[in-house]
Coordinates of C-alpha atoms and ligand atoms in Angstrom, one line a residue:
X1 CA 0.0 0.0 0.0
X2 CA 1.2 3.0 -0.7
X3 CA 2.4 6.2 1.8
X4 CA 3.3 9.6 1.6
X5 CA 6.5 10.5 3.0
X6 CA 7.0 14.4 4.1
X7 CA 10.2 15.8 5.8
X8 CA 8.3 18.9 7.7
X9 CA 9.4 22.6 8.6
X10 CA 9.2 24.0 5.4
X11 CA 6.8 27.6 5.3
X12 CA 5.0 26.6 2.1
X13 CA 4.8 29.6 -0.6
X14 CA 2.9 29.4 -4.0
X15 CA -0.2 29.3 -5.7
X16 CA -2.8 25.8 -5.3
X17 CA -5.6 25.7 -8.0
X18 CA -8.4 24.6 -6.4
X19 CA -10.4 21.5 -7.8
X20 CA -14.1 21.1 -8.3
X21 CA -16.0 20.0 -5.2
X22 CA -16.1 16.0 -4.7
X23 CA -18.8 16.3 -2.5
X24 CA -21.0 18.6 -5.2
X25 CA -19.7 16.9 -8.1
X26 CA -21.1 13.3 -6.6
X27 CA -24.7 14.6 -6.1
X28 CA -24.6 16.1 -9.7
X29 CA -23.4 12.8 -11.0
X30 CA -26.5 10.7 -9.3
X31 CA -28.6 13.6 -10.6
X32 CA -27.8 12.8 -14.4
X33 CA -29.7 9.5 -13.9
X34 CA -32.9 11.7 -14.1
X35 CA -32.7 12.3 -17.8
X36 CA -32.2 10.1 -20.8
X37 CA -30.3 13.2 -22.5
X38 CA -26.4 13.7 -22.1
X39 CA -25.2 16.2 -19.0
X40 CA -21.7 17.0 -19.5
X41 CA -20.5 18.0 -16.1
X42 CA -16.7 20.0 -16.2
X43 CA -14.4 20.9 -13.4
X44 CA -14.9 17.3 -11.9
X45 CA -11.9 16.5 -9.8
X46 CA -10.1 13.0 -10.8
X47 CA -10.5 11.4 -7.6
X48 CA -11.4 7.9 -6.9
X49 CA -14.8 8.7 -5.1
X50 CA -15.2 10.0 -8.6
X51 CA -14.3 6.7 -10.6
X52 CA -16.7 4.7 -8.0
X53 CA -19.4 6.6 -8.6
X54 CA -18.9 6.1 -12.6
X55 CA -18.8 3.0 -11.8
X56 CA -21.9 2.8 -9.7
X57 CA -23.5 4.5 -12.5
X58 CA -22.5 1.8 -15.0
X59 CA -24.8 -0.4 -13.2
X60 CA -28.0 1.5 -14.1
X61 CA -26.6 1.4 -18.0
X62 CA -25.0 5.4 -17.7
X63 CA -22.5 5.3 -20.5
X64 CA -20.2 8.1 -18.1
X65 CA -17.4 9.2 -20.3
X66 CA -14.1 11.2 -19.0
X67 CA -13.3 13.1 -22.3
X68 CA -10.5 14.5 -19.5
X69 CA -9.5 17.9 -18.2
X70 CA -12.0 17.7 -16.0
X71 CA -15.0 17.0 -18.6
X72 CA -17.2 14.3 -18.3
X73 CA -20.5 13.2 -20.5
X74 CA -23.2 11.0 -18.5
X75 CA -25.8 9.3 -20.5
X76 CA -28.5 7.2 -19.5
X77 CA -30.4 6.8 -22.8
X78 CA -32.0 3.6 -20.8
X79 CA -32.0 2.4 -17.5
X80 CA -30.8 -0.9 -17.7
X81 CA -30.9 -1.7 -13.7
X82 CA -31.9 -0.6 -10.6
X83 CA -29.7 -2.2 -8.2
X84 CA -26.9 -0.7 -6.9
X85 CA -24.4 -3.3 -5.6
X86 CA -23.1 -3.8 -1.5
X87 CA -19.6 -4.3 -2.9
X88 CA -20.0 -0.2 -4.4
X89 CA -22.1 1.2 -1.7
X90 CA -20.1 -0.2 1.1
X91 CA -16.7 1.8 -0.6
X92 CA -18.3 4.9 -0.6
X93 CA -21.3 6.2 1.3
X94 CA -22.4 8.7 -1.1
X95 CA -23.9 6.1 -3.2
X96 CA -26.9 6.0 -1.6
X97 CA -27.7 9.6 -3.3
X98 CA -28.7 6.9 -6.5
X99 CA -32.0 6.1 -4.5
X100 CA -34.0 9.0 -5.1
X101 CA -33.0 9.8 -8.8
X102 CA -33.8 6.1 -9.6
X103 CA -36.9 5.5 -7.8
X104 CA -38.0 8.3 -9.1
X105 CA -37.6 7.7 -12.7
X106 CA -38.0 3.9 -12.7
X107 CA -40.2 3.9 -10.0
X108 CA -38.2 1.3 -8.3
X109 CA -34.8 0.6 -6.8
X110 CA -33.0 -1.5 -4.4
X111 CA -29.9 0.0 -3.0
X112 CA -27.3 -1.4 -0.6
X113 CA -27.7 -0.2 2.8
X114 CA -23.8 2.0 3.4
X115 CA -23.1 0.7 6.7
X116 CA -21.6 2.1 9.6
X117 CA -18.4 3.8 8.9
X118 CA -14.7 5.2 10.8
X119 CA -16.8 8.3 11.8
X120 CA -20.0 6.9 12.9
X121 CA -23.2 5.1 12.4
X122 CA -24.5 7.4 9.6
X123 CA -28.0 5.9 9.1
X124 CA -30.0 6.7 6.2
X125 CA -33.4 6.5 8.2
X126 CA -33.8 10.5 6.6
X127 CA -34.0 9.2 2.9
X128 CA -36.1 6.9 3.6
X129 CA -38.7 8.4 5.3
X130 CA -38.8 11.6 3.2
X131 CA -39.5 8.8 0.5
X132 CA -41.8 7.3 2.2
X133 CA -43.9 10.5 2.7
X134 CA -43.9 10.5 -1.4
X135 CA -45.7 7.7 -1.4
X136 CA -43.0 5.5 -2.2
X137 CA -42.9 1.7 -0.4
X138 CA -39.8 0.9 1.2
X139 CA -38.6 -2.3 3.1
X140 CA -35.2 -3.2 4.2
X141 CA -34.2 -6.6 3.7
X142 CA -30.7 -9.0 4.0
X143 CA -29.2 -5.6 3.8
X144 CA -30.6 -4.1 0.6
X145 CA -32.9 -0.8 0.7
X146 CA -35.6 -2.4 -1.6
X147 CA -37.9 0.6 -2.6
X148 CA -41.1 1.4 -5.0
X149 CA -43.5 4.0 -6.2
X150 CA -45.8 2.1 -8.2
X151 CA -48.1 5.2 -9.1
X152 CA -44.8 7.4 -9.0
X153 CA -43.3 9.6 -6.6
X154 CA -46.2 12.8 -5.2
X155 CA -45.2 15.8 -4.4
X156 CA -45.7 16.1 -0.7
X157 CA -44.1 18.8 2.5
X158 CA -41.2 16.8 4.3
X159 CA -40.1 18.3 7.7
X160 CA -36.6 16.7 7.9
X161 CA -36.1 15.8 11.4
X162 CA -32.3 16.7 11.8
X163 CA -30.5 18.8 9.3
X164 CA -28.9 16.1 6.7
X165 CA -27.0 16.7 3.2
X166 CA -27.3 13.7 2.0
X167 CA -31.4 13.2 2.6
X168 CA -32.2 16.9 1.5
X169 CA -30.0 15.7 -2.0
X170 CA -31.8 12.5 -2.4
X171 CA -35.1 14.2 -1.9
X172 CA -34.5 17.1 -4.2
X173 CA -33.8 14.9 -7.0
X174 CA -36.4 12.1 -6.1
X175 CA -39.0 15.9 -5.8
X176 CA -37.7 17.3 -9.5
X177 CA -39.8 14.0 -11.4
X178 CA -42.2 13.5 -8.7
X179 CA -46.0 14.6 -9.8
X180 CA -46.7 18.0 -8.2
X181 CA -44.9 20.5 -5.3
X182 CA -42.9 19.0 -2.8
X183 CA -41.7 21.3 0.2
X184 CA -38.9 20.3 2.2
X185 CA -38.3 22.0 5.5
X186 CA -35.3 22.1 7.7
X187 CA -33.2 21.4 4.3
X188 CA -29.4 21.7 4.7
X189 CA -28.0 24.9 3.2
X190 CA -24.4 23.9 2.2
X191 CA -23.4 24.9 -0.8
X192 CA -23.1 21.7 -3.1
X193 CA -26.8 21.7 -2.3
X194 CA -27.0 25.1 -4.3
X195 CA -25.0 23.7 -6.7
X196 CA -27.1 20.8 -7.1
X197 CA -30.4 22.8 -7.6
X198 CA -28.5 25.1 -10.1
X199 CA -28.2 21.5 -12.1
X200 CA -31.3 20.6 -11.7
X201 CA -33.2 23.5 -12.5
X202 CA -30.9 23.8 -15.7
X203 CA -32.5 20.8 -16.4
X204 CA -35.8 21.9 -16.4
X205 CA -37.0 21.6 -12.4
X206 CA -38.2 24.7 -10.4
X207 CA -37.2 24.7 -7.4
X208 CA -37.5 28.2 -4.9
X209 CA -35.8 28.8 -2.3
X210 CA -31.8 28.3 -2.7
X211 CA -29.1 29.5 0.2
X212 CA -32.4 28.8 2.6
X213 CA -34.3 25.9 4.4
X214 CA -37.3 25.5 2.9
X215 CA -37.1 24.2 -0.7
X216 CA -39.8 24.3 -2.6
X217 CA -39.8 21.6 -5.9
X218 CA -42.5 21.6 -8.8
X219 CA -42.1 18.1 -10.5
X220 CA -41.7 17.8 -14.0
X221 CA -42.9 15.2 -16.4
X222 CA -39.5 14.9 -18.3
X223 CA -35.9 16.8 -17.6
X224 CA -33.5 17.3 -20.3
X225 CA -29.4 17.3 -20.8
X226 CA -27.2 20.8 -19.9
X227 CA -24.0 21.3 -19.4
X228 CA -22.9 22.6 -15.9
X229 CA -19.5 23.3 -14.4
X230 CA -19.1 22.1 -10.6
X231 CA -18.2 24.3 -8.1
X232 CA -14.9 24.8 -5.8
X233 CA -14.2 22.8 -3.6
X234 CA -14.3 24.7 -0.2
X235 CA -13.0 21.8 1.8
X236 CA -9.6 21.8 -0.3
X237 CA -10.0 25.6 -0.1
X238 CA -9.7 25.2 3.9
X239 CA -7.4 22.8 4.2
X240 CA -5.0 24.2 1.7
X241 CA -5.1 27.6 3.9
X242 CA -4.5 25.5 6.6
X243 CA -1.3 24.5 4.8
X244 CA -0.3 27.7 4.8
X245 CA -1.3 29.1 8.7
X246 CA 0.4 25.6 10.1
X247 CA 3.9 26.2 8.3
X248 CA 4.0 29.9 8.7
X249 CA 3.6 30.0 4.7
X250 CA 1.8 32.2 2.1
X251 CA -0.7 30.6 -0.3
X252 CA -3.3 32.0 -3.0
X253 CA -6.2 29.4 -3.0
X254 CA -6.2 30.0 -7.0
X255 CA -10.3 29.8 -8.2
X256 CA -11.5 29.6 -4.4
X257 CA -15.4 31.0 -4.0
X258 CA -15.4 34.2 -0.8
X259 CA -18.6 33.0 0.4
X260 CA -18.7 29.4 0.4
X261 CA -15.9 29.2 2.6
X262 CA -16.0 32.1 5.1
X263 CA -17.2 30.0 7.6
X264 CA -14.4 27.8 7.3
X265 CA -11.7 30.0 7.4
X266 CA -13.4 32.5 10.5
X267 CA -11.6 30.6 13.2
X268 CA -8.3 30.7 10.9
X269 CA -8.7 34.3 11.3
X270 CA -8.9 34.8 14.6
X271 CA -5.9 32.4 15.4
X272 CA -4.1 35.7 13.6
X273 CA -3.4 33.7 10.0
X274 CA -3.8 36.8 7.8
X275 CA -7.2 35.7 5.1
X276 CA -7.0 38.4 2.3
X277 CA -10.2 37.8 -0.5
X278 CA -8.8 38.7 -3.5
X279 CA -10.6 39.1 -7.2
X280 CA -9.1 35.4 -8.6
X281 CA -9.2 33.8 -5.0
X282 CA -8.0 33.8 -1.3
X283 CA -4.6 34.4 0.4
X284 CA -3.7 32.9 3.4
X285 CA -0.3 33.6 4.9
X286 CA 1.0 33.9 8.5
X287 CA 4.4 35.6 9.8
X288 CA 6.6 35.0 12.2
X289 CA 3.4 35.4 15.0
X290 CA 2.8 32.4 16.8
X291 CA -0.8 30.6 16.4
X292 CA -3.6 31.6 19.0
X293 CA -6.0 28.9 20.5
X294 CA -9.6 29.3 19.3
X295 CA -12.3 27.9 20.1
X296 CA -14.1 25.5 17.0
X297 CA -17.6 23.9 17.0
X298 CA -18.7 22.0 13.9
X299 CA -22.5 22.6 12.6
X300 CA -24.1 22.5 9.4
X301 CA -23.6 25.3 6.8
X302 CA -23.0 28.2 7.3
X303 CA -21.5 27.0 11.0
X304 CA -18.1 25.6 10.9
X305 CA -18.1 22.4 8.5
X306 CA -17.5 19.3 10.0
X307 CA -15.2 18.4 7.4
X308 CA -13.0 21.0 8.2
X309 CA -12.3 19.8 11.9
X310 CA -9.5 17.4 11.7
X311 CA -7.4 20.2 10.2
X312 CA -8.2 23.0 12.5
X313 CA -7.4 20.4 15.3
X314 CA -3.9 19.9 13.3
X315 CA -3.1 23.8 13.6
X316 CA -4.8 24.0 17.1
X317 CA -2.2 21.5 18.0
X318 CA 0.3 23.9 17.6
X319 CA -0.8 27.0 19.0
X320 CA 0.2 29.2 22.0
X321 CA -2.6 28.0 24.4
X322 CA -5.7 26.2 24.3
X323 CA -8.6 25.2 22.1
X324 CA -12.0 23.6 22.7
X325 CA -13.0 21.5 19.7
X326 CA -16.7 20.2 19.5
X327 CA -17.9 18.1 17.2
X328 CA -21.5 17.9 17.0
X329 CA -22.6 16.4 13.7
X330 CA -20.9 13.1 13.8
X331 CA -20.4 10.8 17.1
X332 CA -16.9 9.5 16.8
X333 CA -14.4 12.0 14.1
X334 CA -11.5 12.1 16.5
X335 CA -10.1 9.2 15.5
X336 CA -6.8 11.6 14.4
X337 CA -6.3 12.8 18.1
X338 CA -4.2 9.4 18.6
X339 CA -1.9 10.1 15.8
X340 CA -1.6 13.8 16.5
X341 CA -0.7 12.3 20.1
X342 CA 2.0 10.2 18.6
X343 CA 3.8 13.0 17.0
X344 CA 3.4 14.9 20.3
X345 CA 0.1 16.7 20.4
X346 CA -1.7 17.3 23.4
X347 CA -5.3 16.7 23.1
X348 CA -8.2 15.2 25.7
X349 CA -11.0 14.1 24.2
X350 CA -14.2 15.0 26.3
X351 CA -17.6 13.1 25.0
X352 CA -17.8 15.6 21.8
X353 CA -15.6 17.7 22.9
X354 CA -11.2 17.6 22.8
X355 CA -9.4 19.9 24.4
X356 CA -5.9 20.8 22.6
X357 CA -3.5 22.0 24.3
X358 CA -0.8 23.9 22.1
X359 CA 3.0 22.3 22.2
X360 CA 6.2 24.3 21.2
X361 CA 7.1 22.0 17.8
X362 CA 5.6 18.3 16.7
X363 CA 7.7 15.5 15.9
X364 CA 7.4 13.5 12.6
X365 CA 6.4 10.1 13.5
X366 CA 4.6 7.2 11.5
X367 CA 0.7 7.8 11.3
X368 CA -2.4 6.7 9.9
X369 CA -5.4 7.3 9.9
X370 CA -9.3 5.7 9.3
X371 CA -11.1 8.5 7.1
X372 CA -10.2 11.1 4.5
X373 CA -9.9 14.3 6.4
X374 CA -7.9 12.6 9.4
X375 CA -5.3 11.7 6.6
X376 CA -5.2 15.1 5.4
X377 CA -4.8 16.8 8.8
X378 CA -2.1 14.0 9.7
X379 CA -0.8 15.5 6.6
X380 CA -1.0 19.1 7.6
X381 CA 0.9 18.6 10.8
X382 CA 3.4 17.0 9.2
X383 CA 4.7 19.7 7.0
X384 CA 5.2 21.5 10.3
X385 CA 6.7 18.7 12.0
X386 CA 10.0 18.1 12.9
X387 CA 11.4 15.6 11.0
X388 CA 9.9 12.7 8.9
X389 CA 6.4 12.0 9.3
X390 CA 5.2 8.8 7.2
X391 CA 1.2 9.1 6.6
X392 CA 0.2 5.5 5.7
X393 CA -3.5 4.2 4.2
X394 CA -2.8 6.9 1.7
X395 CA -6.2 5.7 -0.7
X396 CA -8.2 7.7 1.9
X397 CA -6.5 11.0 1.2
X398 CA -6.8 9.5 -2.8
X399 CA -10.4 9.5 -2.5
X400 CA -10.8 13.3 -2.0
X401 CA -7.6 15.4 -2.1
X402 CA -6.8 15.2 -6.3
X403 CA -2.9 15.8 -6.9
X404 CA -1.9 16.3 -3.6
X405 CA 1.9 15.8 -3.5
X406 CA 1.8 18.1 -6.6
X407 CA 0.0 20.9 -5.3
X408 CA 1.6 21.2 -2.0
X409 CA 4.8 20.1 -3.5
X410 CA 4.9 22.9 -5.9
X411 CA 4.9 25.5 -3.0
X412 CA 8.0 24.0 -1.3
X413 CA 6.5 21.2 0.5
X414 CA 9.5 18.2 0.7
X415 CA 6.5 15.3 0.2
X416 CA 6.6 11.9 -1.9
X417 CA 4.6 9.5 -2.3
X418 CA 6.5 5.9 -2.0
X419 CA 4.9 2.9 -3.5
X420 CA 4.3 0.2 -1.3
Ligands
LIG501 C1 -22.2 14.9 3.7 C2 -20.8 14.9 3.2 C3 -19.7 14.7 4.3 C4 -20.0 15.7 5.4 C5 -21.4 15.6 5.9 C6 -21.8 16.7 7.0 C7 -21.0 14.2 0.9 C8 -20.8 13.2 -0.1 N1 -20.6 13.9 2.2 O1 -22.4 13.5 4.2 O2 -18.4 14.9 3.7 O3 -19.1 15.3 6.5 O4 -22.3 15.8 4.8 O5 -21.5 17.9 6.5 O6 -21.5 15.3 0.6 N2 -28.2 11.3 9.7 C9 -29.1 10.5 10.2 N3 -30.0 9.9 9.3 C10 -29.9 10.0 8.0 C11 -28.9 10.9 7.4 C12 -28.0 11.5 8.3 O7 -29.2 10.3 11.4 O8 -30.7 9.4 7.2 C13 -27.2 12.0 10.6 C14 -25.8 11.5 10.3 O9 -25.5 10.3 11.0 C15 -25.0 12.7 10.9 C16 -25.9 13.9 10.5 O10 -27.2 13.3 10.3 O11 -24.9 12.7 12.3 C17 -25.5 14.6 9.2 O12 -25.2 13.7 8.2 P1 -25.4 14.2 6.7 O13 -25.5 15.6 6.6 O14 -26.5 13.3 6.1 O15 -24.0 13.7 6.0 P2 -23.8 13.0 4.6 O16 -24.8 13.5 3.6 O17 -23.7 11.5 4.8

């Protein structure tokens, strides 16, 4: 297996392009299964999260064509099957965002349930019951979400219980073919769900209310092909800027989008990194001042993402004082306080909080980690490490980060990837 090998202490200087969102681009890719016409989607990141769900797609008889530089054609001309396979779903959770797009058009669908995963239990009890309240019949058996809508999917008003990306996605597309208006209240506001209503409703939904959380969707009878270009990804965004506060660097975020990640970089800010918005992007540097402990909680957009906490807890880990980090969306992301501890961190972990105490230096040390953005905050302390840290299980960091040696390499970073 491979690992990525970085000799810290370098202040990284440069420019980072920023790729499309993974986490927009997978939604929009599941939303193509809605129309028999060709969406061509562009700024899709090559990432394997990417290549499963092309895969997944495959399934349902999606020709899904890379014509490369970040251009891909989806097709369904005719659904060929509605399954969608345990050994797909259970590599990547974000396959059970096929449900509602299928159901909907094929009025049928069985789907693999995801599983529990390194972060937590993540149930997908919010799909289904929004379903369910469109009238469609859903039973769960030998581990397979087996779902129909005989007289099609109805329009109907959904309170979602507890905010949730993934259900409001499934339940926007499932609403765009579904006969009449469906209202969904308490809808998650992140941006790839913006992004994911701009698709659709280039396709030919109407949908009212984007940014807020009350959607309102008037089915149509048919939607047609587009072309759409994915956002930025404001993950990468963060963690890039990151980069940058951590090793006392200076980076332009090349391409970044202001508003989708203010929220993100707000406690960057205050930790005294210096966050200038600028006409092609965002700079983040930091002089010689040493890091001040802040205070992070995660909560759905426009809080603080919980995607973003890892990283922050990386910096944190280095600051002159303390930090309380509180994690409220998922039950057990702290799985990277054990491997900050090994390369000298001092964090207590506190139900859903972890306390970080800052240290003087960290010491490069062999680390690994069980989800994407632990790897990529193992990562981040490494290039301000002493020493050689070794960051192994490196296909989580392939899933989502695209080029990463490259890009942080190209701004001084010493970082390899060795083949194992
Ligand atoms: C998406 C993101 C993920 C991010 C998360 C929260 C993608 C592909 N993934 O995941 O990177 O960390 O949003 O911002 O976009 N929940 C239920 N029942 C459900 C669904 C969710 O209880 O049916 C709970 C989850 O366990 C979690 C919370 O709701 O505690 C939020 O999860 P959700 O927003 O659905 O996350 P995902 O869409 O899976």
């Amino acid at each position: 297996m491979d690992s990525i090998l970085i000799r810290g202490g370098n202040p990284l200087r440069g420019r980072i392009d920023i790729s499309g969102a993974k986490n927009a681009a997978l939604p929009l890719m599941a939303a193509t299964l809605l129309t028999d016409e060709t969406v061509t989607l562009s700024n899709v990141p090559r990432l394997m999260d990417i290549q499963t769900m092309a895969q997944l797609l495959a399934e349902f008889g999606c020709s899904a064509e890379d014509r490369g530089d970040g251009v891909w054609d989806l097709t369904t001309a005719d659904v060929t099957g509605t399954l969608a396979p345990y050994d797909v779903v259970r590599k990547m959770r974000a396959s059970v965002l096929v449900l509602g797009p299928l159901l909907a058009r094929c009025r049928e669908a069985t789907v693999s349930l995801p599983g529990g995963c390194a972060i937590g239990t993540r149930p997908v009890n919010l799909h289904i019951q929004g379903l369910k309240e469109m009238g469609a019949e859903i039973e769960i058996e030998g581990g397979y979400i087996h779902a129909t809508a005989p007289g099609g999917l109805k329009g109907a008003t959904i309170a979602i219980p507890t905010v949730s990306v993934g259900a409001t996605e499934n339940l926007l597309m499932a609403a765009a073919l579904a006969s009449g208006d469906t209202v969904l209240e308490n809808a998650a506001r992140e941006p790839e769900i913006g992004d994911l209503i701009d698709l659709l409703t280039a396709m030919g939904a109407t949908i009212s209310g984007r940014g807020t959380d009350t959607l309102k969707i008037t089915g149509a009878a048919k939607l047609h092909g587009t072309a759409h270009r994915v956002i930025a990804d404001r993950i990468e965004t963060g963690t890039y800027a990151v980069a940058a506060a951590i090793t006392g660097g200076d980076i332009m975020l090349a391409g970044a989008n202001h508003e989708i990640v203010e929220a993100a970089l707000a406690p960057l800010r205050q930790s005294g990194a210096s966050v200038d918005l600028l006409d092609d992007g965002i700079r983040v540097r930091r002089d010689g001042a040493g890091i001040l402990g802040v205070d992070v909680m995660t909560e759905p957009y426009p809080g603080f993402p919980t995607d973003m906490q890892a990283q922050i807890m990386a910096l944190m880990a280095m600051s002159h004082g303390a930090a309380m980090i509180t994690e409220t969306i998922f039950e057990n992301r702290f799985m990277h306080v054990p491997e900050l501890g090994r390369m000298g961190a001092d964090i207590t972990v506190h139900g859903a909080s972890a306390l970080v105490r800052g240290v003087r230096r960290l010491k490069g040390a062999p680390v690994m980690a069980t989800d994407l953005r632990a790897s990529v905050s193992l990562v981040l302390a490494g290039l301000a490490a002493e020493g050689e840290t070794q960051v192994n299980r490196v296909y989580h960091l392939d899933r989502g980060y695209e080029r990463l040696e490259e890009k942080l390499g190209a701004c001084g970073a010493d970082i390899e990837r060795v083949k194992g």
